XYZ file of C-alpha atoms in Angstrom:
769
model
C 6.319 -62.876 31.895
C 5.507 -65.300 34.731
C 1.958 -65.569 33.388
C 1.797 -69.286 34.180
C 2.684 -68.623 37.816
C 0.119 -65.806 37.941
C -2.591 -68.157 36.680
C -1.593 -70.783 39.261
C -1.739 -68.225 42.067
C -5.159 -67.088 40.868
C -6.424 -70.658 41.034
C -5.360 -71.095 44.642
C -6.708 -67.764 45.852
C -9.834 -68.133 47.938
C -12.170 -65.811 49.780
C -13.263 -67.024 53.194
C -16.249 -64.655 53.085
C -17.735 -66.917 50.405
C -17.305 -70.047 52.509
C -19.946 -71.442 54.786
C -19.187 -70.580 58.393
C -18.910 -73.718 60.509
C -17.635 -73.710 64.075
C -15.089 -76.423 64.815
C -13.635 -77.793 68.030
C -9.904 -77.658 68.762
C -9.767 -81.441 68.484
C -10.796 -81.164 64.805
C -7.993 -78.822 63.748
C -5.674 -81.608 62.609
C -8.376 -83.788 61.054
C -7.884 -83.805 57.276
C -10.091 -86.370 55.488
C -8.839 -88.137 52.347
C -5.229 -87.231 53.058
C -2.301 -89.621 52.903
C -0.567 -89.987 56.266
C 2.846 -90.123 54.614
C 2.631 -86.601 53.149
C 3.315 -83.287 54.872
C 0.105 -81.614 56.029
C -0.197 -77.818 55.920
C -2.831 -76.121 58.087
C -3.356 -72.352 58.184
C -5.136 -70.449 60.969
C -6.057 -66.959 59.798
C -7.236 -64.030 61.851
C -6.697 -60.330 62.301
C -4.093 -59.216 64.804
C -5.373 -59.649 68.346
C -7.950 -62.324 67.520
C -6.297 -64.935 69.720
C -4.222 -66.965 67.264
C -1.253 -67.133 69.645
C -3.519 -68.063 72.568
C -4.977 -70.882 70.446
C -1.462 -72.137 69.702
C -0.534 -72.020 73.393
C -3.708 -73.941 74.267
C -2.880 -76.598 71.660
C 0.586 -76.980 73.220
C -0.934 -77.177 76.703
C -3.492 -79.777 75.606
C -0.722 -81.818 73.970
C 1.323 -81.738 77.171
C -1.758 -83.076 78.987
C -2.129 -86.056 76.662
C -4.291 -84.729 73.814
C -3.182 -84.818 70.142
C -1.376 -88.057 70.902
C -0.493 -88.526 67.214
C 2.395 -86.112 67.872
C 5.414 -87.100 69.938
C 7.126 -83.751 69.321
C 5.539 -80.285 69.185
C 7.715 -77.260 68.362
C 6.269 -73.748 68.560
C 8.136 -70.785 67.007
C 7.380 -67.071 67.165
C 7.957 -65.889 63.595
C 9.040 -62.422 64.736
C 11.862 -63.973 66.770
C 13.198 -66.483 64.230
C 12.816 -64.396 61.053
C 15.413 -61.673 61.639
C 17.189 -61.432 58.255
C 20.726 -61.852 59.642
C 19.958 -65.106 61.512
C 20.734 -68.565 60.035
C 19.915 -72.005 61.425
C 20.337 -75.669 60.753
C 17.252 -77.820 61.261
C 18.838 -79.237 64.441
C 19.422 -75.742 65.874
C 15.908 -74.622 65.011
C 14.275 -77.639 66.650
C 16.437 -78.076 69.725
C 18.720 -75.136 70.438
C 16.256 -72.291 69.845
C 13.720 -73.503 72.379
C 15.102 -75.866 75.048
C 18.482 -77.467 74.524
C 18.478 -81.085 75.805
C 21.188 -81.898 78.328
C 22.085 -85.065 76.419
C 20.974 -87.186 73.471
C 20.526 -84.325 70.956
C 21.931 -86.389 68.112
C 19.640 -89.346 68.851
C 16.582 -87.054 69.134
C 17.277 -85.452 65.734
C 17.762 -88.877 64.114
C 14.483 -90.109 65.596
C 12.647 -86.998 64.320
C 14.102 -87.450 60.808
C 12.989 -91.103 60.786
C 9.492 -90.366 62.198
C 8.327 -87.052 60.661
C 4.625 -88.009 60.956
C 4.996 -87.699 64.748
C 6.190 -84.073 64.521
C 4.100 -80.885 64.678
C 5.827 -77.603 63.772
C 3.941 -74.412 64.637
C 4.948 -71.053 63.142
C 3.025 -68.379 65.028
C 2.615 -64.964 63.404
C 3.871 -66.102 59.987
C 4.184 -63.131 57.603
C 5.082 -64.758 54.291
C 1.874 -66.637 53.552
C 0.929 -64.622 50.460
C 4.468 -64.639 49.063
C 5.777 -68.129 49.846
C 6.225 -68.859 46.108
C 9.064 -66.311 46.086
C 10.898 -67.836 49.050
C 14.475 -68.864 48.224
C 14.725 -72.596 47.600
C 16.559 -74.671 50.189
C 19.954 -75.408 48.600
C 21.537 -77.110 51.611
C 22.526 -80.714 50.915
C 22.100 -81.579 54.601
C 19.595 -79.064 56.056
C 19.656 -80.832 59.412
C 23.313 -79.745 59.709
C 23.933 -76.927 57.184
C 23.052 -73.330 58.063
C 20.130 -71.801 56.120
C 17.917 -68.763 56.402
C 14.560 -69.471 58.022
C 12.840 -68.898 54.673
C 15.034 -71.524 53.009
C 14.241 -74.019 55.756
C 10.542 -73.261 55.521
C 10.630 -73.615 51.745
C 12.121 -77.094 52.149
C 9.406 -78.039 54.657
C 6.553 -76.800 52.448
C 8.004 -78.460 49.342
C 8.277 -81.716 51.325
C 12.054 -81.900 50.860
C 12.612 -81.707 54.616
C 10.688 -83.826 57.161
C 8.195 -85.049 54.558
C 5.185 -86.326 56.478
C 5.251 -83.818 59.345
C 2.396 -81.431 60.149
C 2.893 -77.673 59.664
C 0.578 -75.241 61.439
C 0.813 -71.565 60.476
C -0.989 -68.656 62.097
C -1.146 -65.534 59.950
C -3.069 -62.378 59.234
C -5.392 -62.240 56.227
C -3.990 -60.640 53.064
C -6.079 -57.588 52.106
C -9.585 -58.436 50.810
C -8.740 -61.960 49.716
C -7.141 -64.594 51.833
C -4.319 -65.916 49.670
C -3.179 -69.345 50.633
C -0.427 -71.635 49.510
C -1.101 -74.073 46.710
C -0.118 -76.931 49.026
C -2.440 -75.961 51.861
C -4.722 -78.695 53.216
C -6.954 -76.787 55.610
C -7.792 -73.137 56.318
C -9.364 -72.024 59.597
C -10.387 -68.474 60.435
C -10.708 -66.988 63.914
C -13.452 -64.358 63.791
C -13.391 -62.947 67.325
C -16.000 -62.592 70.075
C -19.744 -62.405 69.550
C -21.589 -59.796 71.672
C -22.503 -62.531 74.168
C -18.864 -63.676 74.384
C -17.736 -60.093 74.932
C -20.078 -59.804 77.898
C -18.862 -63.138 79.252
C -15.177 -62.073 78.951
C -15.821 -58.760 80.727
C -17.809 -60.506 83.480
C -15.002 -63.051 83.994
C -12.364 -60.278 84.011
C -14.114 -58.463 86.864
C -15.187 -61.614 88.716
C -14.681 -61.087 92.444
C -14.019 -57.369 91.920
C -16.124 -54.687 93.677
C -16.744 -53.260 90.193
C -18.192 -56.492 88.777
C -21.707 -55.102 88.246
C -20.845 -51.580 87.112
C -17.950 -52.466 84.741
C -20.034 -54.272 82.107
C -22.659 -51.540 82.170
C -20.007 -48.819 81.810
C -18.317 -50.524 78.839
C -21.615 -51.246 77.064
C -22.608 -47.590 77.437
C -19.618 -46.718 75.215
C -20.836 -48.567 72.126
C -17.696 -47.866 70.091
C -15.371 -49.388 72.701
C -17.746 -52.298 73.245
C -17.679 -52.998 69.497
C -13.854 -53.150 69.667
C -14.185 -55.828 72.346
C -14.887 -58.345 69.572
C -11.084 -58.528 69.464
C -9.819 -60.380 72.567
C -6.727 -58.153 72.814
C -8.781 -54.963 72.593
C -11.239 -56.362 75.107
C -8.381 -56.855 77.572
C -7.170 -53.269 77.095
C -10.684 -51.854 77.517
C -11.198 -53.899 80.703
C -7.859 -52.692 82.112
C -8.790 -49.079 81.437
C -12.305 -49.532 82.800
C -10.820 -50.931 86.019
C -8.506 -47.911 86.313
C -11.347 -45.453 85.653
C -13.575 -47.057 88.281
C -10.752 -47.099 90.848
C -10.254 -43.364 90.295
C -13.969 -42.748 90.859
C -14.631 -41.534 87.324
C -17.970 -42.139 85.626
C -17.127 -42.499 81.931
C -14.668 -44.093 79.523
C -12.793 -42.376 76.668
C -14.751 -42.184 73.430
C -11.961 -43.181 70.992
C -9.198 -45.767 70.723
C -6.573 -43.024 70.688
C -7.728 -41.751 74.076
C -7.879 -45.309 75.419
C -4.247 -46.012 74.617
C -2.975 -42.599 75.626
C -4.649 -43.162 78.990
C -3.214 -46.689 79.099
C 0.355 -45.383 78.718
C -0.378 -42.597 81.168
C -1.566 -45.048 83.836
C 1.382 -47.355 83.186
C 4.202 -44.846 83.501
C 3.079 -41.436 84.724
C 3.677 -40.437 88.351
C 1.411 -37.933 90.040
C 4.240 -35.482 90.814
C 6.255 -33.654 88.192
C 9.691 -35.017 89.065
C 12.780 -36.141 87.174
C 11.503 -39.725 86.836
C 8.359 -38.583 85.035
C 10.340 -36.463 82.571
C 12.781 -39.300 81.951
C 9.914 -41.733 81.380
C 8.379 -39.409 78.812
C 11.684 -39.107 76.976
C 12.109 -42.890 77.050
C 8.596 -43.256 75.647
C 9.423 -40.927 72.747
C 12.632 -42.878 72.043
C 10.759 -46.201 72.175
C 8.216 -44.755 69.736
C 11.049 -44.055 67.267
C 12.252 -47.682 67.641
C 8.698 -48.939 67.009
C 8.536 -46.903 63.803
C 11.931 -48.054 62.513
C 10.876 -51.691 62.977
C 7.352 -51.097 61.687
C 8.640 -49.701 58.403
C 10.360 -53.070 57.853
C 7.260 -55.034 58.926
C 9.106 -56.217 62.014
C 8.341 -56.189 65.714
C 11.489 -57.891 67.060
C 15.200 -57.053 67.119
C 18.451 -57.791 68.883
C 18.399 -56.201 72.320
C 21.781 -54.504 71.812
C 20.217 -52.445 68.997
C 18.071 -50.503 71.480
C 19.345 -46.900 71.778
C 20.278 -47.091 75.462
C 20.211 -49.210 78.563
C 17.652 -46.821 80.114
C 15.215 -47.261 77.227
C 15.614 -51.036 77.379
C 14.965 -51.157 81.140
C 12.039 -48.754 80.792
C 10.393 -50.851 78.026
C 10.893 -54.149 79.843
C 9.798 -52.745 83.218
C 6.422 -51.583 81.932
C 5.874 -54.583 79.665
C 6.077 -52.739 76.333
C 8.871 -55.115 75.201
C 9.348 -58.799 75.964
C 12.771 -60.505 75.999
C 13.783 -63.749 74.271
C 16.979 -65.739 73.643
C 18.466 -66.608 70.224
C 19.758 -70.081 69.401
C 23.532 -70.561 69.660
C 25.539 -72.291 66.923
C 27.938 -73.708 69.530
C 28.308 -73.955 73.304
C 31.263 -71.555 73.198
C 29.121 -68.675 71.853
C 27.681 -66.161 74.273
C 23.918 -66.070 74.723
C 22.336 -63.463 72.461
C 19.137 -61.739 73.547
C 16.340 -60.178 71.540
C 13.351 -57.985 72.321
C 9.898 -57.955 70.742
C 6.946 -55.616 71.222
C 4.477 -57.241 73.578
C 1.470 -56.335 71.489
C 0.718 -55.189 67.935
C -1.585 -52.390 69.200
C 1.167 -50.959 71.384
C 3.564 -50.865 68.433
C 0.905 -49.254 66.217
C 0.208 -46.546 68.789
C 3.916 -45.864 69.359
C 4.460 -45.539 65.588
C 1.725 -42.918 65.408
C 3.172 -41.154 68.453
C 6.595 -41.033 66.798
C 5.200 -39.516 63.597
C 3.381 -36.916 65.667
C 6.383 -35.970 67.832
C 9.141 -36.235 65.193
C 10.582 -32.765 64.634
C 11.921 -33.706 61.200
C 8.399 -34.380 59.903
C 6.631 -31.245 58.730
C 2.868 -30.967 58.995
C 2.346 -31.533 55.251
C 4.432 -34.715 55.286
C 2.259 -36.261 57.986
C -0.705 -36.702 55.677
C 1.117 -39.225 53.463
C 0.987 -41.697 56.354
C -2.809 -41.630 56.313
C -3.340 -44.466 53.852
C -6.599 -43.179 52.353
C -4.662 -40.324 50.738
C -2.199 -42.559 48.905
C -2.893 -43.340 45.260
C -0.481 -46.254 45.413
C -0.935 -49.552 47.193
C -1.263 -49.119 50.943
C 2.323 -48.766 52.188
C 1.576 -49.321 55.862
C -0.998 -52.100 55.705
C 0.986 -54.001 58.337
C 0.529 -51.059 60.727
C -3.194 -50.937 60.048
C -4.155 -49.078 63.251
C -1.411 -46.466 62.931
C -3.295 -44.044 60.601
C -6.289 -44.006 62.970
C -4.101 -43.301 65.991
C -2.284 -40.557 64.073
C -5.551 -38.847 63.098
C -6.761 -39.115 66.687
C -3.546 -37.611 68.098
C -3.977 -34.569 65.849
C -7.075 -33.600 67.812
C -5.891 -34.251 71.372
C -4.428 -30.844 72.224
C -6.612 -30.551 75.318
C -5.098 -33.636 76.964
C -2.653 -32.482 79.645
C -0.515 -35.639 79.567
C -0.237 -35.561 75.780
C 0.765 -31.909 75.840
C 3.550 -32.674 78.354
C 5.356 -35.118 76.036
C 8.720 -34.068 74.546
C 8.568 -31.992 71.330
C 4.822 -31.461 71.733
C 4.267 -27.859 70.677
C 0.766 -26.329 70.784
C 1.409 -24.046 67.799
C 2.804 -26.895 65.663
C -0.091 -29.119 66.724
C -2.593 -26.565 65.500
C -0.767 -26.322 62.167
C -0.827 -30.107 61.715
C -4.513 -30.207 62.595
C -5.233 -27.442 60.125
C -3.314 -29.328 57.426
C -5.416 -32.450 57.948
C -8.631 -30.425 57.755
C -7.455 -28.851 54.527
C -6.484 -32.193 52.974
C -9.800 -33.830 53.784
C -11.729 -30.817 52.472
C -9.878 -31.161 49.161
C -10.138 -34.939 49.050
C -12.271 -36.346 46.224
C -14.205 -38.722 48.449
C -16.275 -40.018 45.536
C -13.121 -41.330 43.843
C -11.941 -43.440 46.779
C -12.165 -47.215 46.471
C -14.273 -48.898 49.198
C -11.231 -49.922 51.273
C -9.770 -46.409 51.345
C -13.177 -44.869 51.986
C -13.582 -47.127 55.012
C -10.123 -46.111 56.252
C -11.087 -42.449 55.853
C -14.239 -43.010 57.932
C -12.201 -44.757 60.652
C -9.672 -41.924 60.832
C -12.283 -39.167 60.815
C -14.221 -40.927 63.568
C -11.071 -41.065 65.742
C -10.793 -37.266 65.545
C -14.329 -36.834 66.941
C -14.288 -33.486 65.150
C -17.871 -32.471 64.357
C -16.903 -30.466 61.286
C -14.960 -33.373 59.735
C -17.647 -35.924 60.574
C -20.358 -33.758 59.023
C -18.190 -32.887 56.006
C -17.575 -36.550 55.156
C -21.190 -37.549 55.836
C -22.522 -34.953 53.401
C -20.122 -35.961 50.629
C -20.727 -39.691 50.608
C -22.113 -41.160 47.395
C -25.712 -42.453 47.598
C -24.544 -45.866 46.344
C -22.000 -47.257 48.812
C -20.418 -50.606 48.008
C -18.359 -52.586 50.513
C -18.485 -55.742 48.407
C -15.765 -58.132 49.612
C -14.494 -55.667 52.251
C -14.509 -57.179 55.744
C -16.638 -54.993 58.031
C -15.735 -55.598 61.665
C -18.104 -54.516 64.481
C -16.139 -51.236 65.003
C -16.331 -50.541 61.245
C -20.098 -50.999 61.345
C -20.363 -48.642 64.331
C -18.332 -45.967 62.490
C -20.341 -46.368 59.277
C -23.633 -46.267 61.175
C -22.754 -43.107 63.111
C -21.611 -41.240 59.982
C -24.575 -42.317 57.822
C -26.892 -41.079 60.581
C -25.446 -37.594 60.197
C -26.308 -37.361 56.501
C -29.565 -36.158 54.982
C -29.019 -38.318 51.873
C -30.648 -41.640 51.129
C -28.225 -44.543 50.739
C -28.056 -47.888 49.000
C -25.565 -50.287 50.638
C -23.841 -53.325 49.160
C -22.659 -55.482 52.078
C -22.141 -58.795 50.274
C -19.163 -60.905 51.378
C -18.350 -58.361 54.091
C -18.573 -60.839 57.013
C -20.868 -58.375 58.769
C -22.442 -59.835 61.899
C -26.180 -59.928 62.508
C -26.177 -57.027 64.992
C -24.269 -54.857 62.510
C -26.577 -55.726 59.632
C -29.606 -54.979 61.783
C -28.175 -51.599 62.840
C -27.474 -50.449 59.270
C -30.756 -51.739 57.850
C -32.657 -49.962 60.652
C -31.422 -46.527 59.512
C -34.217 -44.563 57.890
C -31.956 -43.091 55.238
C -30.766 -46.551 54.138
C -33.445 -47.202 51.538
C -32.005 -50.356 49.957
C -29.274 -52.875 50.687
C -27.613 -55.997 49.352
C -26.110 -58.580 51.675
C -25.250 -62.262 51.640
C -28.457 -64.300 51.478
C -27.573 -66.400 54.520
C -26.916 -63.263 56.608
C -30.137 -61.634 55.454
C -32.311 -64.673 56.058
C -30.614 -65.126 59.448
C -31.548 -61.551 60.372
C -35.152 -62.035 59.297
C -35.472 -65.244 61.290
C -34.147 -63.413 64.346
C -36.632 -60.555 63.856
C -39.424 -63.087 63.447
C -38.474 -64.804 66.703
C -38.419 -61.485 68.588
C -41.697 -60.510 66.870
C -40.197 -57.288 65.540
C -42.558 -57.357 62.584
C -42.196 -53.662 61.786
C -38.449 -53.905 61.151
C -38.940 -57.291 59.480
C -41.314 -55.778 56.951
C -39.155 -52.670 56.455
C -35.967 -54.692 55.911
C -37.601 -57.017 53.371
C -38.763 -53.987 51.405
C -35.225 -52.596 51.384
C -33.516 -55.840 50.377
C -32.249 -56.107 46.774
C -31.450 -59.433 45.086
C -31.288 -58.555 41.388
C -29.050 -59.597 39.675
C -28.113 -62.779 41.530
C -25.123 -64.999 40.717
C -24.928 -68.470 42.230
C -21.365 -69.774 42.491
C -21.755 -72.541 45.083
C -24.347 -75.095 46.114
C -24.694 -73.047 49.303
C -25.883 -70.088 47.205
C -28.675 -72.257 45.819
C -29.536 -73.496 49.313
C -29.662 -69.890 50.535
C -31.961 -69.012 47.640
C -34.238 -71.899 48.679
C -34.195 -70.618 52.274
C -35.218 -67.181 51.002
C -38.231 -68.637 49.193
C -39.133 -70.668 52.272
C -38.782 -67.533 54.409
C -41.271 -65.750 52.178
C -43.904 -68.387 52.908
C -43.372 -67.994 56.666
C -43.399 -64.206 56.478
C -46.626 -64.116 54.538
C -48.249 -65.706 57.571
C -46.555 -63.683 60.338
C -46.891 -60.291 58.605
C -50.478 -61.087 57.765
C -51.165 -61.755 61.449
C -49.406 -58.528 62.498
C -50.710 -56.129 59.853
C -53.956 -57.699 58.762
C -52.767 -57.801 55.143
C -54.253 -60.549 53.032
C -50.899 -61.426 51.432
C -47.300 -60.314 51.523
C -44.327 -61.265 49.381
C -40.674 -60.341 49.586
C -40.148 -57.656 46.914
C -36.639 -58.948 46.122
C -38.125 -62.291 45.059
C -40.814 -60.600 43.039
C -38.278 -58.310 41.318
C -35.494 -60.789 40.490
C -34.930 -60.437 36.744
C -31.491 -61.939 36.122
C -30.067 -65.146 37.585
C -26.582 -66.418 36.699
C -25.597 -69.990 37.482
C -21.852 -70.724 37.672
C -21.232 -73.743 39.900
C -18.784 -75.525 37.590
C -18.783 -79.180 36.465
C -18.346 -80.731 39.915
C -21.565 -79.284 41.359
C -23.420 -78.049 38.265
C -26.049 -80.788 37.994
C -26.511 -81.075 41.768
C -27.048 -77.320 42.055
C -29.443 -77.148 39.112
C -31.649 -79.917 40.485
C -32.017 -77.807 43.664
C -32.555 -74.611 41.684
C -35.424 -75.872 39.524
C -37.455 -76.526 42.680
C -37.649 -72.796 43.451
C -37.526 -71.150 40.009
C -41.310 -70.829 39.905
C -41.128 -68.483 42.921
C -39.552 -65.733 40.762
C -42.382 -64.401 38.587
C -40.335 -61.601 36.977
C -37.313 -63.702 35.970
C -36.277 -62.550 32.486
C -32.697 -63.780 32.101
C -31.487 -67.246 33.105
C -27.799 -67.766 32.315
C -26.289 -71.227 32.777
C -23.184 -70.513 30.702
C -20.042 -70.309 32.866
C -16.337 -70.138 32.048
C -15.771 -73.307 34.032
C -18.751 -75.001 32.290
C -21.582 -76.233 34.497
C -22.074 -79.485 32.583
C -25.733 -80.000 33.546
C -26.077 -82.512 30.716
C -29.299 -84.127 29.509
C -30.572 -84.791 33.033
C -30.288 -81.112 33.915
C -31.915 -80.061 30.630
C -34.842 -82.414 31.286
C -35.366 -81.126 34.847
C -35.210 -77.517 33.685
C -37.668 -78.098 30.832
C -40.245 -79.378 33.308
C -40.538 -75.923 34.936
C -40.672 -73.943 31.659
C -44.460 -73.417 31.903
C -43.953 -71.442 35.157
C -41.322 -69.079 33.662
C -43.767 -66.818 31.879
C -41.500 -63.738 31.937
C -38.295 -65.428 30.728
C -36.803 -63.602 27.719
C -33.221 -64.940 27.603
C -32.176 -68.542 28.215
C -28.486 -69.414 27.923
C -27.718 -73.139 28.085
C -24.392 -72.988 26.271
C -21.423 -75.223 27.177
C -23.444 -77.707 29.217
C -22.764 -81.050 27.450
C -26.346 -81.322 26.219
C -26.870 -84.029 23.568
C -29.771 -84.890 21.265
C -31.701 -86.396 24.172
C -31.521 -83.167 26.130
C -32.380 -81.132 23.036
C -35.468 -83.303 22.508
C -36.688 -82.692 26.059
C -36.049 -78.972 25.718
C -37.828 -78.779 22.362
C -40.951 -80.356 23.817
C -41.286 -77.654 26.470
C -39.781 -74.578 24.731
C -43.098 -73.340 23.213
C -44.410 -72.859 26.780
C -41.835 -70.054 27.267
C -44.219 -67.460 25.896
C -41.843 -64.482 26.329
C -38.570 -66.094 25.203
C -36.560 -63.902 22.783
C -33.040 -65.378 22.886
C -32.071 -69.056 23.175
C -28.349 -69.936 23.293
C -27.234 -73.563 22.940
C -23.744 -73.127 21.520
C -20.844 -75.480 22.277
C -22.946 -78.476 23.324
C -23.073 -81.969 21.777
C -26.275 -81.574 19.758
C -26.383 -83.523 16.478
C -28.884 -83.666 13.597
C -31.621 -85.393 15.618
C -31.543 -82.606 18.182
C -31.525 -79.989 15.409
C -34.557 -81.681 13.858
C -36.516 -81.474 17.115
C -35.615 -77.813 17.540
C -36.642 -77.113 13.935
C -40.080 -78.621 14.535
C -40.948 -76.244 17.393
C -39.483 -72.995 16.009
C -42.740 -71.904 14.299
C -44.574 -72.287 17.630
C -42.044 -70.081 19.448
C -43.570 -66.814 18.233
C -41.671 -64.568 20.647
C -38.204 -65.951 19.708
C -35.845 -63.540 17.925
C -32.365 -65.124 18.251
C -31.309 -68.797 18.215
C -27.635 -69.765 18.715
C -26.600 -73.382 18.000
C -23.019 -72.897 16.780
C -20.133 -75.172 17.843
C -22.279 -78.306 18.140
C -22.128 -81.473 15.974
C -24.820 -80.560 13.489
C -24.122 -81.591 9.888
C -25.530 -80.262 6.633
C -28.674 -82.371 7.164
C -29.548 -80.698 10.476
C -28.617 -77.294 9.096
C -31.014 -77.802 6.177
C -33.857 -78.732 8.544
C -33.281 -75.588 10.621
C -33.208 -73.464 7.461
C -36.450 -74.964 6.205
C -38.113 -74.228 9.533
C -36.730 -70.691 9.510
C -38.803 -69.913 6.394
C -41.920 -70.444 8.489
C -40.656 -68.096 11.218
C -40.713 -64.462 10.065
C -40.420 -63.415 13.723
C -36.860 -64.811 14.068
C -34.151 -62.251 13.240
C -30.973 -64.300 13.641
C -29.941 -67.969 13.498
C -26.281 -68.558 14.399
C -25.328 -72.137 13.436
C -21.712 -72.399 12.291
C -20.513 -75.907 13.061
C -17.233 -77.543 12.061
C -19.272 -80.541 10.859
C -21.228 -78.464 8.292
C -19.367 -78.192 4.974
C -18.521 -74.551 4.317
C -20.129 -74.644 0.869
C -23.406 -75.919 2.347
C -23.452 -73.223 5.041
C -22.655 -70.526 2.480
C -25.496 -71.783 0.240
C -27.967 -71.746 3.160
C -26.884 -68.225 4.077
C -27.627 -67.115 0.498
C -31.102 -68.636 0.824
C -31.806 -66.763 4.080
C -29.735 -63.737 5.169
C -30.833 -64.214 8.770
C -28.438 -67.169 9.018
C -25.196 -66.000 10.590
C -21.853 -67.777 10.760
């Protein structure tokens, strides 16, 4: 059921970790080459919460108002949280004009102009949450969507399907979906915001404290707390850390909290707590607990906004607005006679996450055993609270904060109950089969355990980690790397790490590779070569040599031309390193072990780039002396053709260790087979040659037959599903008699009469159909 749709979705699923990272300027965001101006353009900006997607949108709007992006006469920006409440319905006119700023006059003329000139309209949906599920949006059934009321999803469906305002530009900002970034089949451009580099973090902190008496000491204080500094890669987190650092310095303290949980507890404390124990303080604490319950009720529905009249009381509303935990907004009115309707939205995703955790901790109805189900690494099902991704970490951290006086003063906080909940978590983690956790859940466990800062838990997890740790395709942010590094350091085991497609930054890769108990690692070639070049520039030859010895490449699968380019860079790096390591250590020669030990190479670039990639690959194949298996057979068919076969055959003499060569499904004809046959005897170790499903005819079969006796190491030849007739089959059979070393010849072809093939099989049992 729905298999066709599933296949379509699979085809449009892409992983940004596999893409080449290229920085672009804001002015390039709307540039889409080879795109018709008359069609709707869909652009998606992806990034984790707090990465600055909304700030980017605001800057685009500001630049437009100052004369940039002049291709647009109208720019409309919508906060998805505010327009997507399920009970709200809009016409296109209301969405465009009434929701934001209602013109004093000329509304009808403006709407008509927009409908006639859609190419001059930019619609921005900030914080869009339906990117991965847009196929299931209800279709827009309104006959006149500019007038008829629809749900926001119906309107959006009409825009995406080009039934409404065809020719406009749609810009979505959204969070990534799990490991893979799933994008719409109609998307034209995907941009990812990756956060601050270490240098940008320092610049932000310096700018934040510019002109402050703490300008010099603030950066030093934050950098001393490596975990908090790693979180500063997120602009939102960086702002929170700077605010707290400022407060700490003003109070004359010398250190920052060591966990995120402590940071945000202190943030709330500084925002609302008075020094004296008076009625206002108690009331504030009760309001905070009530607001936490509201945050949880919305969070369970993946929402952060609501109608203001749904808040429990006027006091809670005033409290939340006063301290900036909620922000107000106004809903669009269907008519001038309607009263204005107000909504409230949480000012920040981190604040809502922390309040959700606080609610779960304080809720009297939740027993200690029930709390553990909200820690996502314990769930066997799909993560239920992925939208509240920080909540489990905050919850684990709160379980170990009994010594904090402010935390202990909150309503319903009971020391005896707290100890029971803490004990329950310890018990659950002791019983947890850590070895059975998938990489994503294991990483979440490490995050939560780190937030507790409990030595027993940290040591317990460190000692039970598997020696082979794979984070393949799991995004490792700077804080994740810090957590992983600190826990691995505690263990006495030796580890092998797989960090491919993890988007790990250079500093993180360097930190993990530097650990003595990390004895081998895999990482993206471009990241690894980038690290080595950096170490070479800083003349850190000791770590350079150690990291090359730890690096593992085998087996390697090339799926893009970039993969081949990275492989070429690796070979080039080896030549440079042989010189620099020789100078540093006095060694006569030095090679990268990963190059020397590569035994299997798969090539799967597809028909569009197959030949181009192969022509680059053959230039470096000779650098891999131990290569035993070269596989050019891919599901999508590489289609290297005769030109690719000729180029490959020219390097056969250098592939002295090659045992398996798979050239199946590559559109090779007789010409390519002739070139291959000429060079095949030079493959002195070749045991298996696969050429099935090509376009080889009798002439190609004849050339192969001539060289078979000279290929003394060959054991299996596969030429089925070609265009060989009975004539070519007979020539191969005759040659087979001279080749006692060959054990199997697979040559069923639809062009060979069955009776002929059956007769040949009777003559030689090694012939297989």
